[in-house]
Coordinates of C-alpha atoms and ligand atoms in Angstrom, one line a residue:
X211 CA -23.6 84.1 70.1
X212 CA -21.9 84.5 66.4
X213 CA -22.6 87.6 65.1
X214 CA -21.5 87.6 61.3
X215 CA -25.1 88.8 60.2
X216 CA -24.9 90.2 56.6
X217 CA -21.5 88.6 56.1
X218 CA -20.1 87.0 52.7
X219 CA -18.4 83.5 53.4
X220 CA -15.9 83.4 50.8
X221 CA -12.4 82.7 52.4
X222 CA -11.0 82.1 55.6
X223 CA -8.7 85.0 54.8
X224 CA -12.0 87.5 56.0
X225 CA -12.4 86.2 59.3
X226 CA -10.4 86.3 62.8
X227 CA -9.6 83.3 64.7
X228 CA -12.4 84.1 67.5
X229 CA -14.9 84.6 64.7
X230 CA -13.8 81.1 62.7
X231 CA -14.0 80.0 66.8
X232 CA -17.2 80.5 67.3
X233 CA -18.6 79.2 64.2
X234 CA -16.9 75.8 65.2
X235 CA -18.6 76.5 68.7
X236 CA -22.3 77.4 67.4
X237 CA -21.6 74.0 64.4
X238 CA -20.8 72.3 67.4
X239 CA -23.9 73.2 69.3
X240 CA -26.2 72.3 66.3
X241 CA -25.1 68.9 65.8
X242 CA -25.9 68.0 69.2
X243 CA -29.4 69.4 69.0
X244 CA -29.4 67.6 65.5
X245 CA -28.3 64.8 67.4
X246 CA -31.3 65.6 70.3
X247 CA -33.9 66.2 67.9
X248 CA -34.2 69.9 69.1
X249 CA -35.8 72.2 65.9
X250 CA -33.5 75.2 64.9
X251 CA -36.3 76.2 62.1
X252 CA -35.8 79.5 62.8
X253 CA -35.4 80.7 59.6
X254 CA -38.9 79.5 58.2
X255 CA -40.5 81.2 54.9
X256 CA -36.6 82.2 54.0
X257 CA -35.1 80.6 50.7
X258 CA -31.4 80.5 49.7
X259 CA -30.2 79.2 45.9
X260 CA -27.5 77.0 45.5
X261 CA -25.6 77.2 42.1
X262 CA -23.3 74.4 41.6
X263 CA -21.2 74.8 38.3
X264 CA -18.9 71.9 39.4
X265 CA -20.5 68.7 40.9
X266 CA -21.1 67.7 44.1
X267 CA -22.1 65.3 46.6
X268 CA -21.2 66.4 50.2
X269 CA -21.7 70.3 49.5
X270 CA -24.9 70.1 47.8
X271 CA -26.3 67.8 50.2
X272 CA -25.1 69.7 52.9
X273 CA -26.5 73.2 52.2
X274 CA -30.1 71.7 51.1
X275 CA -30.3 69.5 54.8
X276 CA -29.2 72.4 56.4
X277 CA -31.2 74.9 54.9
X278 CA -34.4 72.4 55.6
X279 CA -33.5 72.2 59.0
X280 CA -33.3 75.7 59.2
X281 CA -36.5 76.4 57.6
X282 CA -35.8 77.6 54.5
X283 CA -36.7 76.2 51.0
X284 CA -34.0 75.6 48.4
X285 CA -33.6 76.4 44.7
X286 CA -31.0 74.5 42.8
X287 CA -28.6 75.3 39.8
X288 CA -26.9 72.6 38.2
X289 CA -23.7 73.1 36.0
X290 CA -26.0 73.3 33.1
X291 CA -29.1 74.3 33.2
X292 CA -29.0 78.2 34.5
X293 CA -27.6 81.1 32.5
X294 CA -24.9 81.9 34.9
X295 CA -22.4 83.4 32.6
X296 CA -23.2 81.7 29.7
X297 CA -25.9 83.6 29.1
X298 CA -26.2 86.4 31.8
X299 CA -23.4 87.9 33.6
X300 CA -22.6 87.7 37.3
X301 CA -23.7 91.0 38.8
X302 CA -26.7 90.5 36.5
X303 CA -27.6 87.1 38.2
X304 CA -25.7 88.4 41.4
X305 CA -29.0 91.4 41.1
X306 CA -31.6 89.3 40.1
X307 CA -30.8 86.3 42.9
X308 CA -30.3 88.6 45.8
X309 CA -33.9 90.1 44.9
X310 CA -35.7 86.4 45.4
X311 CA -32.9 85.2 48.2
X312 CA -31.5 85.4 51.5
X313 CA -28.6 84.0 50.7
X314 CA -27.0 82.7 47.8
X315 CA -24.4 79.2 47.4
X316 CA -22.0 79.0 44.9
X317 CA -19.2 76.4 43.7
X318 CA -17.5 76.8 40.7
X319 CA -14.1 78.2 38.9
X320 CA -12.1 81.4 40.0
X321 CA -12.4 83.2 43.5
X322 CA -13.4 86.0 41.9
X323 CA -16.6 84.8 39.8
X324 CA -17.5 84.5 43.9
X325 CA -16.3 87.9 45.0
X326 CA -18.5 89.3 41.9
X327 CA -21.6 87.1 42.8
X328 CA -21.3 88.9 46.7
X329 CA -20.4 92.4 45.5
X330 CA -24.1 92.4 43.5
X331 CA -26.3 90.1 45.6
X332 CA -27.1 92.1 48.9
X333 CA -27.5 89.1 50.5
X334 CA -24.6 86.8 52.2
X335 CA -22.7 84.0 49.4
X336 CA -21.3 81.1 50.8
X337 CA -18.2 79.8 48.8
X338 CA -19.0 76.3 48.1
X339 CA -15.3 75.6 46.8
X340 CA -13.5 77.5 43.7
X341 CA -10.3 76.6 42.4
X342 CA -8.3 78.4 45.2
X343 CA -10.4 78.3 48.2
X344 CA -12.8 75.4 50.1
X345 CA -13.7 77.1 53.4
X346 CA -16.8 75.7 54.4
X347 CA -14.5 72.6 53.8
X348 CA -12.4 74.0 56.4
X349 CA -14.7 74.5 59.2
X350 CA -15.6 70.9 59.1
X351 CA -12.0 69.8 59.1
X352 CA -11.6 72.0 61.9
X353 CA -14.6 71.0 63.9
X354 CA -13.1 67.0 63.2
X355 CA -10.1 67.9 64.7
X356 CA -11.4 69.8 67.6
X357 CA -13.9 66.5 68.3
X358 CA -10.6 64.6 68.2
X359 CA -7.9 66.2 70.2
X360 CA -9.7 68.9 72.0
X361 CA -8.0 71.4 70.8
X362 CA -6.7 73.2 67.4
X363 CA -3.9 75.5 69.2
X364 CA -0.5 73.5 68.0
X365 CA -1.9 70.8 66.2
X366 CA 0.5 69.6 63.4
X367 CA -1.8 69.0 60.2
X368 CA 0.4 67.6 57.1
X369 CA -0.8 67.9 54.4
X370 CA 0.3 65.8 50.9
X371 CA -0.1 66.0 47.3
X372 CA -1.2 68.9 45.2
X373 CA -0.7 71.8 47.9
X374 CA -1.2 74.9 45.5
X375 CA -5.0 73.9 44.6
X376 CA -8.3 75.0 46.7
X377 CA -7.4 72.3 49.9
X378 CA -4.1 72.9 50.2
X379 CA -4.6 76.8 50.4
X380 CA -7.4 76.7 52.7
X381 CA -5.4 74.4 55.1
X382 CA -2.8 76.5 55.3
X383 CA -5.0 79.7 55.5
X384 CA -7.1 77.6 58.4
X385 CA -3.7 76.5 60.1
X386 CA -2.0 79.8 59.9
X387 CA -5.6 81.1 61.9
X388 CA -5.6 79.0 64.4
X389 CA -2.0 78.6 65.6
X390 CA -1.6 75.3 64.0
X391 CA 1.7 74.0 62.7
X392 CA 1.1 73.3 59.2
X393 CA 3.2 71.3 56.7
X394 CA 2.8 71.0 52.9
X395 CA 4.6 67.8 51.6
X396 CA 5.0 67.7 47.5
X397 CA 7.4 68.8 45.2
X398 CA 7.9 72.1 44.8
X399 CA 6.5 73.1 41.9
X400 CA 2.9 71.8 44.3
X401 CA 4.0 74.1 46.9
X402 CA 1.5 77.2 47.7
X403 CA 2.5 80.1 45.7
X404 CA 5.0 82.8 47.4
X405 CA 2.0 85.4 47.6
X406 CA 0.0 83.2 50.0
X407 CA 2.5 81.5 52.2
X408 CA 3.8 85.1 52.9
X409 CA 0.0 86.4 53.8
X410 CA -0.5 83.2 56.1
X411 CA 2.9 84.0 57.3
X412 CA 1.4 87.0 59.0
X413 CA -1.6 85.4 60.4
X414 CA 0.6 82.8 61.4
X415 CA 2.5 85.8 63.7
X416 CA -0.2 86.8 65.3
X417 CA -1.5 83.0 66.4
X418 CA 1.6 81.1 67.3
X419 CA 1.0 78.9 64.4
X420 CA 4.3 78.0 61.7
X421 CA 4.1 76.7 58.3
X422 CA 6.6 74.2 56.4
X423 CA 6.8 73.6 52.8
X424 CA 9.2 70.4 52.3
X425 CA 9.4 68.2 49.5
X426 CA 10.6 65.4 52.6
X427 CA 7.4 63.3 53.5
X428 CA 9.4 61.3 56.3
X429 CA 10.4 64.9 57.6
X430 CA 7.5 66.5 57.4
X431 CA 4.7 64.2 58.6
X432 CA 6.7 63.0 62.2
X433 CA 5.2 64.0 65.0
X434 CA 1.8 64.9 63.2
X435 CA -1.6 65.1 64.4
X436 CA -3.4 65.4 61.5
X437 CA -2.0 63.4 58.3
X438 CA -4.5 65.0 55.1
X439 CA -4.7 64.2 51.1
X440 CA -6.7 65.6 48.1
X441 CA -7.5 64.2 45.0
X442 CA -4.5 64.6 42.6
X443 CA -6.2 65.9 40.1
X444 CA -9.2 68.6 40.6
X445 CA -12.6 69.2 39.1
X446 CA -12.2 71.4 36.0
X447 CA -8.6 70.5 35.3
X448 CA -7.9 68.9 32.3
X449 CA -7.2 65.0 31.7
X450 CA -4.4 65.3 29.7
X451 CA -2.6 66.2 33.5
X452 CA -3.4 62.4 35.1
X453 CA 0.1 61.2 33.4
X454 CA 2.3 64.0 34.7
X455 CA 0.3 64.3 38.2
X456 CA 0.3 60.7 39.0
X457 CA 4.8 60.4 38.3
X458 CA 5.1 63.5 40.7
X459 CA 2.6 62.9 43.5
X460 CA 3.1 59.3 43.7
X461 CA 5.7 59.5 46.7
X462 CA 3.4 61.9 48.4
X463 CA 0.4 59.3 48.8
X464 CA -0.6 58.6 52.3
X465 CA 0.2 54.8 53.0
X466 CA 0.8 52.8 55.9
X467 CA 4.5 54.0 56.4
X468 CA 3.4 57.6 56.4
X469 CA 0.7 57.1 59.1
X470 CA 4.0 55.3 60.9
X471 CA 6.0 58.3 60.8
X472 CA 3.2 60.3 61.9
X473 CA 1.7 60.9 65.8
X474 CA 0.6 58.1 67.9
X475 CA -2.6 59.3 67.7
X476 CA -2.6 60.8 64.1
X477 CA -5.5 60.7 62.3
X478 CA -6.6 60.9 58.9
X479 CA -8.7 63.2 56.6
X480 CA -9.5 64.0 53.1
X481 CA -12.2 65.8 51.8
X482 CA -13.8 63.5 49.8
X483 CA -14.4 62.0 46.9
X484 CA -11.2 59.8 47.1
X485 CA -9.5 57.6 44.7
X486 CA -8.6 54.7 47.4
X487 CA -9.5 51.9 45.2
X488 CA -11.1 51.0 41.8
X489 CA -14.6 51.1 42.5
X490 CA -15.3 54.9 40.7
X491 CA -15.4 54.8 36.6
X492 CA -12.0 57.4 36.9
X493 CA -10.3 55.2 39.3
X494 CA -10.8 51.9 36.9
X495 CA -10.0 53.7 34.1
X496 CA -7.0 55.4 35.9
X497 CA -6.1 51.9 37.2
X498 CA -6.4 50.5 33.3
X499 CA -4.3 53.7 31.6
X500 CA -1.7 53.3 34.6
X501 CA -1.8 50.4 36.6
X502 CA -2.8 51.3 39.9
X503 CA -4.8 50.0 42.3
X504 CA -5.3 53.3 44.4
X505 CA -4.0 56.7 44.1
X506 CA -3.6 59.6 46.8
X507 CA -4.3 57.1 49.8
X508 CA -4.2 53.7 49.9
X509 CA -7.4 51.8 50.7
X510 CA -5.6 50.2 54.1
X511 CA -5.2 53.8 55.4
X512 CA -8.5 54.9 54.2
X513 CA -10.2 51.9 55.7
X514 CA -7.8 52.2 58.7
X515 CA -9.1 52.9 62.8
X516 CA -7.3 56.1 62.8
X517 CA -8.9 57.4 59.1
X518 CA -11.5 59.9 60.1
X519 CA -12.9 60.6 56.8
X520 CA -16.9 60.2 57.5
X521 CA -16.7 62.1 60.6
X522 CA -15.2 64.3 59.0
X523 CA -17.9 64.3 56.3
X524 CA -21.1 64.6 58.9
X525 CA -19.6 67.5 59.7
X526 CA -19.8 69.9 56.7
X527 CA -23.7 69.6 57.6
X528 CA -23.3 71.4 61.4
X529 CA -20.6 73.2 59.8
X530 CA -22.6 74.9 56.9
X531 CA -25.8 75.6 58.8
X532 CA -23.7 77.3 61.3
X533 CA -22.7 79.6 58.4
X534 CA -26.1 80.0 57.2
X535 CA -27.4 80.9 60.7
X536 CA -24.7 83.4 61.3
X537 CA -24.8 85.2 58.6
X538 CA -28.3 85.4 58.1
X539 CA -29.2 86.4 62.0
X540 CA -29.7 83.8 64.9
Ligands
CP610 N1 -15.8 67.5 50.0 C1 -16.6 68.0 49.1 O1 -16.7 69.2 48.8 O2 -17.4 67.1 48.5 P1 -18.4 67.3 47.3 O3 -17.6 67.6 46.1 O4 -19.1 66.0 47.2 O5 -19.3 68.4 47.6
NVA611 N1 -9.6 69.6 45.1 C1 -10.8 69.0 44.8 C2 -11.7 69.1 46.1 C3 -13.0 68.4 45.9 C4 -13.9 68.5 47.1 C5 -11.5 69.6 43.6 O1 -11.5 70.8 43.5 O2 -12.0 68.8 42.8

């Protein structure tokens, strides 16, 4: 069985591919007793908090299910109402949680208001996305694609848009693990930053995996297994970068013709929410201020027999209660 008791979950960066592995295998176990009804409460009379300073539906929803099945009760922090660094600072909060919790959720801003929160808390934080990292976002992603082809071991994931934000550097962290080929379509001032690429170029050593930075979408999505997409514009980031973001990532949204170039078999994922039509408030008043009709994938694709996108979103529930159970003891 996993054995990450005690463990932070903060990056991908911190754990080998037999570790990230077995996580997918022990996710993959719990969804089927999900599935079979089968209790896995053994964590009863434990709590864990869950601080959310950016939104959420997926995440939030996925911890508290997870945590319920497991037992435990949950405390929630909205973006407002707690004193998290308004008020208190992090190893203060980090001290005062980790005295009432087992474990502690957070999604917000920098990587390292997370690192802070773990380095206090003596108790395992799960990163619940920060600007440069999504990894439990990852293991569900992973899990999809291991449901799907079997495998992970030379998988060609391409991945378009905005490649230097939280999804596009966990992809190519995940990738680089697990011996993937990974391929980051966008101009290049979207491309991961030098730092990165050159530490997943090392992982990417050791697992047989590659990486490709192009700004060539026919190029870089034939042949590909996986074809992937992110909002092109992230929570936090301010408005006043729609204009600029939608001129440059335009050619770089997934449409029919891409999922053309692609595999066969391709299929399709994005982390949700998506802008695929104008049914959200931003997407109508994106559509109004720009005339669109859809923005990082079209709705055909997204709608599509080879999009895997709620699959894909089932799965950060098996996903995160197999962190939770690892690193707080089977
Ligand atoms: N994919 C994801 O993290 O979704 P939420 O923002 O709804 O949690
Ligand atoms: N890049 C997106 C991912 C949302 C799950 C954001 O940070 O808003």
């Amino acid at each position: 069985m996993t054995n990450l008791k005690g463990r932070n979950f903060l990056t991908l960066k911190d754990f080998t591919p037999q570790e990230i592995e077995s996580l997918l295998d022990l996710a993959a176990d719990l969804k089927q007793k999900k599935k079979q009804g089968v209790p896995v409460d053994v964590h009863r009379g434990k709590n864990v908090a869950l601080i959310f300073e950016k939104t959420s539906t997926r995440t939030r929803c996925s911890f508290e299910v997870a945590a319920h099945d497991l037992g435990m009760g949950t405390t929630y922090l909205d973006p407002k109402s707690s004193q998290i660094g308004k008020k208190e600072s992090i190893e203060d909060t980090a001290r005062v949680l980790g005295s009432m919790f087992e474990g502690i959720e957070y999604r917000g801003f920098g990587q390292e208001i997370v690192e802070e929160l773990a380095k206090y808390a003596g108790v395992p934080v799960w990163n619940g996305l920060t600007n440069e990292y999504h990894p439990t976002q990852m293991l569900a992603d992973l899990l999809t694609i291991r449901e799907n082809f079997g495998r992970l071991k030379g998988i060609k994931l391409a991945y378009l848009g905005d490649a230097r934000y939280n999804m596009g550097n966990s992809y190519m962290i995940a990738c680089a693990k697990m011996g993937m080929d990974f391929v980051a379509c966008a101009p290049e001032k979207y491309f991961p930053s030098r730092e990165l690429a050159e530490e997943c170029q090392a992982y990417a050593k050791e697992s047989g995996a590659s990486i490709t930075l192009t700004e060539n979408v026919e190029e870089g999505v034939k042949g590909a297994d996986v074809i992937c997409t992110d909002v092109w514009v992230s929570m936090g980031e301010p408005d006043a970068v729609w204009e600029e973001r939608i001129r440059d990532l335009t050619p770089y949204r997934v449409t029919a013709d891409v999922m053309k170039h692609a595999g066969r078999d391709a299929i399709f994922l994005h982390c949700l929410p998506s802008f695929h039509d104008l049914k959200t408030e931003i997407g109508k008043e994106m559509g109004e201020r720009f005339g669109l009709t859809e923005m990082e994938v079209t709705d055909e694709v997204f709608r599509c027999d080879r999009s895997r996108v709620f699959q894909e979103a089932e799965n950060r529930m098996h996903t995160i209660k197999a962190v939770m159970l690892a690193t707080l003891g089977e």
